[in-house]
Amino acid sequence: MAAVDTPNTQDLLFNPSLIPDSLQALLPPGHVIRPLSKTDWIVRDNTSFLSTLEVLTTVGKISYAKFQERFDYLKQHNDHYYTIVIEDRRRNEQGSAETDLAPLGQGKIVAAGTVVVERKFIHELGKVGHIEDIAVRADQQGKKLGQRIIESLMSIGAAVGCYKVILDCSEKNVPFYEKCGFERKGVEMGWYV
Ligand code: ACO
């Protein structure tokens, strides 16, 4: 599996310069916020990107080939889909010196989120960012990782020209999103096929 282990720039979903350095600086030691990588399928002690999403809902069994197929689609549309992760590179909970850190791409994925950019006719061909699938591993919640994911997605949305960024959430998560600067607007409705 070593061949798919390290995210090189060409493996990343989008240009990492869209994530402000000022947000990297706010992360706990040994943590990095970066675009999803084509190599992030890898299963490592249940700390993969896909297992992180399981705090949200059922993910199911997704083969490496199917993951790559979806990743390639997103990358072909990488001015629409911006998925980011927080990687904890520490080899143990105490470590943070460079020698205690796993190579980038070989740490644990602890949080993830996406902003999807919709192109409209209204507002003079305006763009709207839709925040989706925010997930922080259960044992990592309460460390501001969720907030850093949201701040990064808001920043990406603004940088690519969105005039607003919106999301749907459950009532229990309203205080979290208010802390991140969102306010209640409208009502979410759904239809399941
Ligand atoms: N109620 C009240 N306050 C909260 C809550 C809550 N449910 N969750 C977080 N906060 C507060 C924190 O106390 C903190 O406040 P502070 O600044 O005063 O210290 C602030 O919000 C930031 O919290 P974080 O530590 O960044 O939160 P965390 O990293 O735990 O992430 C999240 C929050 C994403 C909701 C996480 O708990 C999670 O993954 N939950 C399960 C999956 C989920 O519900 N995802 C969101 C789905 S909605 C969507 O995807 C658009």
Coordinates of C-alpha atoms and ligand atoms in Angstrom, one line a residue:
M1 CA 0.0 0.0 0.0
A2 CA 3.1 2.3 0.3
A3 CA 2.6 3.4 -3.3
V4 CA -0.6 5.2 -2.3
D5 CA 0.6 6.5 1.0
T6 CA 1.9 10.0 0.6
P7 CA -0.2 12.9 -0.7
N8 CA 1.9 14.8 -3.4
T9 CA 0.5 18.0 -4.7
Q10 CA -0.9 16.3 -7.8
D11 CA -2.8 13.8 -5.5
L12 CA -4.7 16.7 -3.8
L13 CA -8.2 17.5 -4.8
F14 CA -7.5 21.3 -5.2
N15 CA -4.8 23.8 -4.7
P16 CA -3.9 23.9 -0.9
S17 CA -3.1 27.6 -1.1
L18 CA -6.9 28.2 -0.9
I19 CA -6.6 27.2 2.8
P20 CA -5.2 30.2 4.8
D21 CA -2.0 29.7 6.7
S22 CA -3.6 31.7 9.5
L23 CA -6.0 28.7 10.1
Q24 CA -3.1 26.2 10.0
A25 CA -1.5 28.1 12.8
L26 CA -4.6 27.7 15.0
L27 CA -4.6 23.9 14.9
P28 CA -3.2 21.8 17.8
P29 CA 0.5 20.8 17.4
G30 CA 1.1 18.1 14.8
H31 CA -2.2 18.7 13.0
V32 CA -2.5 19.8 9.4
I33 CA -5.5 21.0 7.4
R34 CA -5.3 20.1 3.7
P35 CA -7.4 19.2 0.7
L36 CA -8.6 15.6 0.4
S37 CA -5.9 13.4 -1.3
K38 CA -6.4 10.6 -3.7
T39 CA -4.4 8.5 -1.2
D40 CA -6.8 9.1 1.7
W41 CA -8.8 5.9 1.1
I42 CA -6.2 4.0 3.0
V43 CA -7.5 2.2 6.1
R44 CA -5.2 2.7 9.1
D45 CA -6.5 1.7 12.5
N46 CA -9.9 3.0 11.7
T47 CA -8.6 6.5 11.2
S48 CA -9.2 6.9 7.5
F49 CA -11.2 9.6 5.7
L50 CA -14.1 7.2 5.1
S51 CA -14.3 6.0 8.7
T52 CA -14.2 9.6 9.9
L53 CA -17.5 10.2 7.9
E54 CA -19.1 7.4 9.9
V55 CA -20.0 9.9 12.7
L56 CA -22.5 11.3 10.2
T57 CA -24.2 8.3 8.8
T58 CA -23.6 4.9 7.1
V59 CA -20.7 5.0 4.7
G60 CA -20.7 1.4 3.5
K61 CA -17.9 -0.6 1.9
I62 CA -16.1 1.5 -0.7
S63 CA -13.4 -0.2 -2.6
Y64 CA -10.1 1.6 -3.4
A65 CA -11.1 1.6 -7.1
K66 CA -14.5 3.1 -6.4
F67 CA -13.0 5.7 -4.1
Q68 CA -10.5 6.7 -6.9
E69 CA -13.3 6.8 -9.4
R70 CA -15.3 9.3 -7.2
F71 CA -12.2 11.2 -6.4
D72 CA -11.3 11.6 -10.1
Y73 CA -14.8 12.9 -10.8
L74 CA -14.5 15.5 -8.0
K75 CA -11.1 16.5 -9.2
Q76 CA -12.4 17.0 -12.8
H77 CA -14.9 19.4 -11.2
N78 CA -12.5 20.8 -8.7
D79 CA -13.9 24.3 -9.0
H80 CA -17.2 22.9 -7.6
Y81 CA -16.1 20.5 -4.9
Y82 CA -13.7 21.4 -2.1
T83 CA -13.3 18.6 0.4
I84 CA -10.8 19.1 3.2
V85 CA -9.4 17.0 6.0
I86 CA -7.5 17.6 9.3
E87 CA -4.6 15.1 9.6
D88 CA -3.1 14.4 13.0
R89 CA 0.5 13.5 12.2
R90 CA 1.6 12.7 15.7
R91 CA 2.8 9.2 16.2
N92 CA 1.6 9.4 19.8
E93 CA -0.6 11.7 21.8
Q94 CA 2.3 13.5 23.4
G95 CA 4.5 14.0 20.3
S96 CA 4.7 17.2 18.4
A97 CA 8.4 17.7 17.5
E98 CA 9.1 17.1 13.8
T99 CA 10.8 13.7 14.7
D100 CA 7.6 12.5 16.4
L101 CA 5.5 13.2 13.3
A102 CA 4.5 10.7 10.6
P103 CA 5.1 11.9 7.0
L104 CA 2.3 14.0 5.6
G105 CA -0.4 11.6 4.4
Q106 CA 0.5 8.8 6.8
G107 CA -1.1 10.3 9.9
K108 CA -4.7 9.9 11.2
I109 CA -7.6 11.7 9.6
V110 CA -9.5 13.2 12.5
A111 CA -12.0 15.7 10.8
A112 CA -13.4 16.4 7.3
G113 CA -15.8 18.7 5.5
T114 CA -16.9 19.9 2.1
V115 CA -18.1 23.1 0.4
V116 CA -19.9 22.6 -2.9
V117 CA -20.0 25.8 -5.1
E118 CA -23.3 26.3 -7.0
R119 CA -23.4 28.5 -10.1
K120 CA -26.6 30.6 -10.2
F121 CA -28.3 32.9 -12.8
I122 CA -29.6 35.2 -10.0
H123 CA -27.3 37.8 -8.4
E124 CA -25.6 38.4 -11.8
L125 CA -24.5 34.8 -12.1
G126 CA -23.7 34.6 -8.4
K127 CA -22.1 31.6 -6.6
V128 CA -23.3 30.0 -3.4
G129 CA -21.3 27.7 -1.2
H130 CA -23.1 24.8 0.4
I131 CA -21.3 23.3 3.4
E132 CA -21.8 19.5 3.6
D133 CA -20.7 16.4 5.6
I134 CA -18.9 18.0 8.5
A135 CA -17.4 15.2 10.6
V136 CA -15.0 15.2 13.6
R137 CA -14.1 11.8 15.0
A138 CA -16.0 11.1 18.2
D139 CA -12.8 11.0 20.4
Q140 CA -11.5 14.3 18.9
Q141 CA -14.6 16.4 19.3
G142 CA -14.5 19.6 21.5
K143 CA -10.9 20.6 20.4
K144 CA -12.0 23.2 17.9
L145 CA -11.3 21.0 14.9
G146 CA -14.9 21.3 13.7
Q147 CA -14.6 25.1 13.9
R148 CA -11.4 25.1 12.0
I149 CA -13.0 23.0 9.2
I150 CA -15.9 25.4 9.0
E151 CA -13.6 28.5 9.0
S152 CA -11.5 27.0 6.2
L153 CA -14.6 26.2 4.1
M154 CA -16.0 29.7 4.6
S155 CA -12.7 31.1 3.6
I156 CA -12.5 28.9 0.5
G157 CA -16.1 29.9 -0.4
A158 CA -15.2 33.6 -0.1
A159 CA -12.0 33.1 -2.1
V160 CA -13.7 31.5 -5.0
G161 CA -16.3 34.3 -5.2
C162 CA -19.4 33.0 -3.3
Y163 CA -21.7 35.8 -2.1
K164 CA -23.0 33.5 0.7
V165 CA -22.2 30.1 2.3
I166 CA -25.1 28.1 3.7
L167 CA -25.8 24.7 5.3
D168 CA -28.5 22.5 6.8
C169 CA -28.1 21.0 10.2
S170 CA -30.0 19.5 13.1
E171 CA -31.3 21.6 16.0
K172 CA -28.6 20.3 18.3
N173 CA -25.8 21.6 16.1
V174 CA -27.2 25.1 15.8
P175 CA -25.1 26.5 18.8
F176 CA -21.9 25.1 17.1
Y177 CA -22.7 26.8 13.8
E178 CA -23.6 30.0 15.6
K179 CA -20.2 29.9 17.3
C180 CA -18.8 29.7 13.7
G181 CA -20.6 32.9 12.7
F182 CA -23.8 31.4 11.0
E183 CA -27.3 32.6 11.8
R184 CA -30.7 30.9 11.3
K185 CA -32.2 31.5 7.8
G186 CA -35.3 29.8 6.3
V187 CA -36.3 26.2 6.9
E188 CA -34.8 23.0 5.6
M189 CA -37.1 20.6 3.7
G190 CA -36.3 17.2 2.3
W191 CA -37.7 14.5 0.0
Y192 CA -36.1 11.0 0.1
V193 CA -36.4 8.8 -3.0
Ligands
ACO1 N1 -23.9 22.5 21.3 C1 -23.3 23.7 21.9 N2 -22.1 24.1 21.6 C2 -21.3 23.3 20.8 C3 -21.8 22.1 20.2 C4 -23.1 21.7 20.5 N3 -23.7 20.6 20.0 N4 -20.8 21.6 19.4 C5 -19.8 22.4 19.5 N5 -20.1 23.5 20.3 C6 -19.3 24.6 20.6 C7 -18.0 24.2 21.4 O1 -18.3 24.2 22.8 C8 -17.1 25.4 21.0 O2 -17.4 26.5 21.8 P1 -16.3 27.5 22.5 O3 -15.8 28.3 21.4 O4 -17.1 28.3 23.5 O5 -15.3 26.6 23.2 C9 -17.4 25.7 19.6 O6 -18.8 25.2 19.4 C10 -16.5 25.0 18.6 O7 -16.6 23.6 18.8 P2 -15.6 22.5 18.2 O8 -14.7 22.1 19.3 O9 -15.0 23.1 17.0 O10 -16.6 21.4 17.8 P3 -16.2 19.9 17.3 O11 -14.8 19.8 16.8 O12 -16.7 18.9 18.3 O13 -17.1 19.8 16.0 C11 -19.2 18.9 15.2 C12 -18.6 20.0 16.1 C13 -18.8 19.0 13.7 C14 -20.7 19.1 15.3 C15 -18.8 17.5 15.8 O14 -19.3 17.4 17.1 C16 -19.3 16.3 14.9 O15 -18.7 15.8 14.0 N6 -20.5 15.8 15.3 C17 -21.1 14.6 14.7 C18 -21.4 14.8 13.2 C19 -22.2 16.0 12.9 O16 -23.3 16.2 13.6 N7 -21.8 16.8 11.9 C20 -22.5 18.0 11.5 C21 -23.6 17.7 10.5 S1 -24.3 19.1 9.8 C22 -23.5 19.3 8.3 O17 -22.7 18.5 7.9 C23 -23.7 20.6 7.5

